[in-house]
PDB file of C-alpha atoms in Angstrom:
ATOM      1  CA  SER Q   1     -13.769  -4.550 -28.752  1.00  0.00           C
ATOM      2  CA  ALA Q   2     -14.568  -3.280 -25.256  1.00  0.00           C
ATOM      3  CA  PRO Q   3     -13.525   0.299 -24.450  1.00  0.00           C
ATOM      4  CA  GLN Q   4     -10.558   0.756 -22.150  1.00  0.00           C
ATOM      5  CA  PRO Q   5     -11.507   1.991 -18.643  1.00  0.00           C
ATOM      6  CA  TYR Q   6      -9.410   5.144 -19.063  1.00  0.00           C
ATOM      7  CA  PRO Q   7      -8.464   5.817 -22.672  1.00  0.00           C
ATOM      8  CA  ASP Q   8      -5.516   8.052 -23.411  1.00  0.00           C
ATOM      9  CA  LEU Q   9      -7.003  11.364 -22.335  1.00  0.00           C
ATOM     10  CA  GLN Q  10      -4.677  13.355 -24.588  1.00  0.00           C
ATOM     11  CA  GLN Q  11      -6.222  11.710 -27.642  1.00  0.00           C
ATOM     12  CA  GLN Q  12      -9.691  12.656 -26.416  1.00  0.00           C
ATOM     13  CA  ALA Q  13      -9.017  16.405 -26.590  1.00  0.00           C
ATOM     14  CA  ALA Q  14     -11.621  18.160 -28.699  1.00  0.00           C
ATOM     15  CA  PRO Q  15     -11.968  21.717 -30.024  1.00  0.00           C
ATOM     16  CA  LEU Q  16     -12.452  24.503 -27.475  1.00  0.00           C
ATOM     17  CA  GLY Q  17     -10.607  22.587 -24.765  1.00  0.00           C
ATOM     18  CA  ARG Q  18     -13.353  19.998 -24.466  1.00  0.00           C
ATOM     19  CA  PHE Q  19     -12.777  16.322 -23.715  1.00  0.00           C
ATOM     20  CA  LEU Q  20     -15.132  13.837 -25.335  1.00  0.00           C
ATOM     21  CA  CYS Q  21     -16.306  10.526 -23.940  1.00  0.00           C
ATOM     22  CA  HIS Q  22     -17.193   7.643 -26.261  1.00  0.00           C
ATOM     23  CA  CYS Q  23     -20.824   8.086 -25.096  1.00  0.00           C
ATOM     24  CA  GLY Q  24     -20.896  11.580 -26.605  1.00  0.00           C
ATOM     25  CA  ARG Q  25     -20.657  13.581 -23.389  1.00  0.00           C
ATOM     26  CA  SER Q  26     -18.313  16.550 -23.550  1.00  0.00           C
ATOM     27  CA  LEU Q  27     -16.347  17.638 -20.478  1.00  0.00           C
ATOM     28  CA  THR Q  28     -14.109  20.627 -19.832  1.00  0.00           C
ATOM     29  CA  THR Q  29     -11.096  18.922 -18.239  1.00  0.00           C
ATOM     30  CA  ALA Q  30      -9.239  15.635 -18.491  1.00  0.00           C
ATOM     31  CA  TRP Q  31      -9.894  15.074 -14.763  1.00  0.00           C
ATOM     32  CA  ASN Q  32     -13.657  15.445 -15.316  1.00  0.00           C
ATOM     33  CA  LEU Q  33     -13.480  12.973 -18.200  1.00  0.00           C
ATOM     34  CA  LYS Q  34     -11.583  10.458 -16.078  1.00  0.00           C
ATOM     35  CA  SER Q  35     -14.156  10.863 -13.307  1.00  0.00           C
ATOM     36  CA  HIS Q  36     -17.041  10.533 -15.781  1.00  0.00           C
ATOM     37  CA  MET Q  37     -15.561   7.351 -17.263  1.00  0.00           C
ATOM     38  CA  LYS Q  38     -16.281   5.591 -13.963  1.00  0.00           C
ATOM     39  CA  CYS Q  39     -19.991   5.648 -14.818  1.00  0.00           C
ATOM     40  CA  HIS Q  40     -19.277   3.242 -17.701  1.00  0.00           C
ATOM     41  CA  ASP Q  41     -17.543   0.676 -15.464  1.00  0.00           C
ATOM     42  CA  PRO Q  42     -19.942  -2.277 -15.008  1.00  0.00           C
ATOM     43  CA  ASN Q  43     -18.058  -3.345 -11.856  1.00  0.00           C
ATOM     44  CA  ARG Q  44     -18.347  -0.014 -10.066  1.00  0.00           C
ATOM     45  CA  VAL Q  45     -19.636  -0.252  -6.498  1.00  0.00           C
ATOM     46  CA  LYS Q  46     -22.595   1.910  -5.470  1.00  0.00           C
ATOM     47  CA  PRO Q  47     -22.737   1.730  -1.664  1.00  0.00           C
ATOM     48  CA  TYR Q  48     -25.379   4.444  -1.160  1.00  0.00           C
ATOM     49  CA  HIS Q  49     -28.938   3.192  -1.688  1.00  0.00           C
ATOM     50  CA  CYS Q  50     -32.257   4.994  -1.351  1.00  0.00           C
ATOM     51  CA  PRO Q  51     -34.037   3.608   1.734  1.00  0.00           C
ATOM     52  CA  HIS Q  52     -37.540   4.106   0.309  1.00  0.00           C
ATOM     53  CA  ARG Q  53     -39.402   0.920  -0.548  1.00  0.00           C
ATOM     54  CA  GLY Q  54     -39.692   0.422  -4.296  1.00  0.00           C
ATOM     55  CA  CYS Q  55     -36.947   2.933  -5.144  1.00  0.00           C
ATOM     56  CA  PHE Q  56     -33.904   1.352  -6.720  1.00  0.00           C
ATOM     57  CA  TYR Q  57     -31.691   4.461  -6.842  1.00  0.00           C
ATOM     58  CA  SER Q  58     -28.077   3.906  -5.819  1.00  0.00           C
ATOM     59  CA  SER Q  59     -24.919   5.969  -6.125  1.00  0.00           C
ATOM     60  CA  ASP Q  60     -21.229   5.817  -5.440  1.00  0.00           C
ATOM     61  CA  ARG Q  61     -21.380   9.308  -3.905  1.00  0.00           C
ATOM     62  CA  LYS Q  62     -23.151  10.211  -0.674  1.00  0.00           C
ATOM     63  CA  ASN Q  63     -23.972  13.733  -1.845  1.00  0.00           C
ATOM     64  CA  ASP Q  64     -25.774  12.347  -4.911  1.00  0.00           C
ATOM     65  CA  LEU Q  65     -27.973  10.207  -2.660  1.00  0.00           C
ATOM     66  CA  GLN Q  66     -28.689  13.258  -0.482  1.00  0.00           C
ATOM     67  CA  ARG Q  67     -29.702  15.244  -3.578  1.00  0.00           C
ATOM     68  CA  HIS Q  68     -31.915  12.355  -4.698  1.00  0.00           C
ATOM     69  CA  MET Q  69     -33.581  12.263  -1.277  1.00  0.00           C
ATOM     70  CA  THR Q  70     -34.400  15.977  -1.331  1.00  0.00           C
ATOM     71  CA  SER Q  71     -35.533  16.097  -4.961  1.00  0.00           C
ATOM     72  CA  CYS Q  72     -37.711  12.963  -5.038  1.00  0.00           C
ATOM     73  CA  SER Q  73     -41.193  12.699  -3.651  1.00  0.00           C
ATOM     74  CA  HIS Q  74     -41.391   9.122  -2.477  1.00  0.00           C
TER      75      HIS Q  74
END
């Protein structure tokens, strides 16, 4: 069965105050887990696209695109 977009975060609590995603990633807060879960949503919109020809990077956060632009040598 397909995973729920936001599973019951209380059930995801792991030792040492960590919150585990079904992908194996461990996060420190329930809010971070909820935010991370968005990356698994196949319908998520990514409005920020790299303008360089041949680069297919896109993000749903402007600051991530800015970081991509400064760290990549196109």
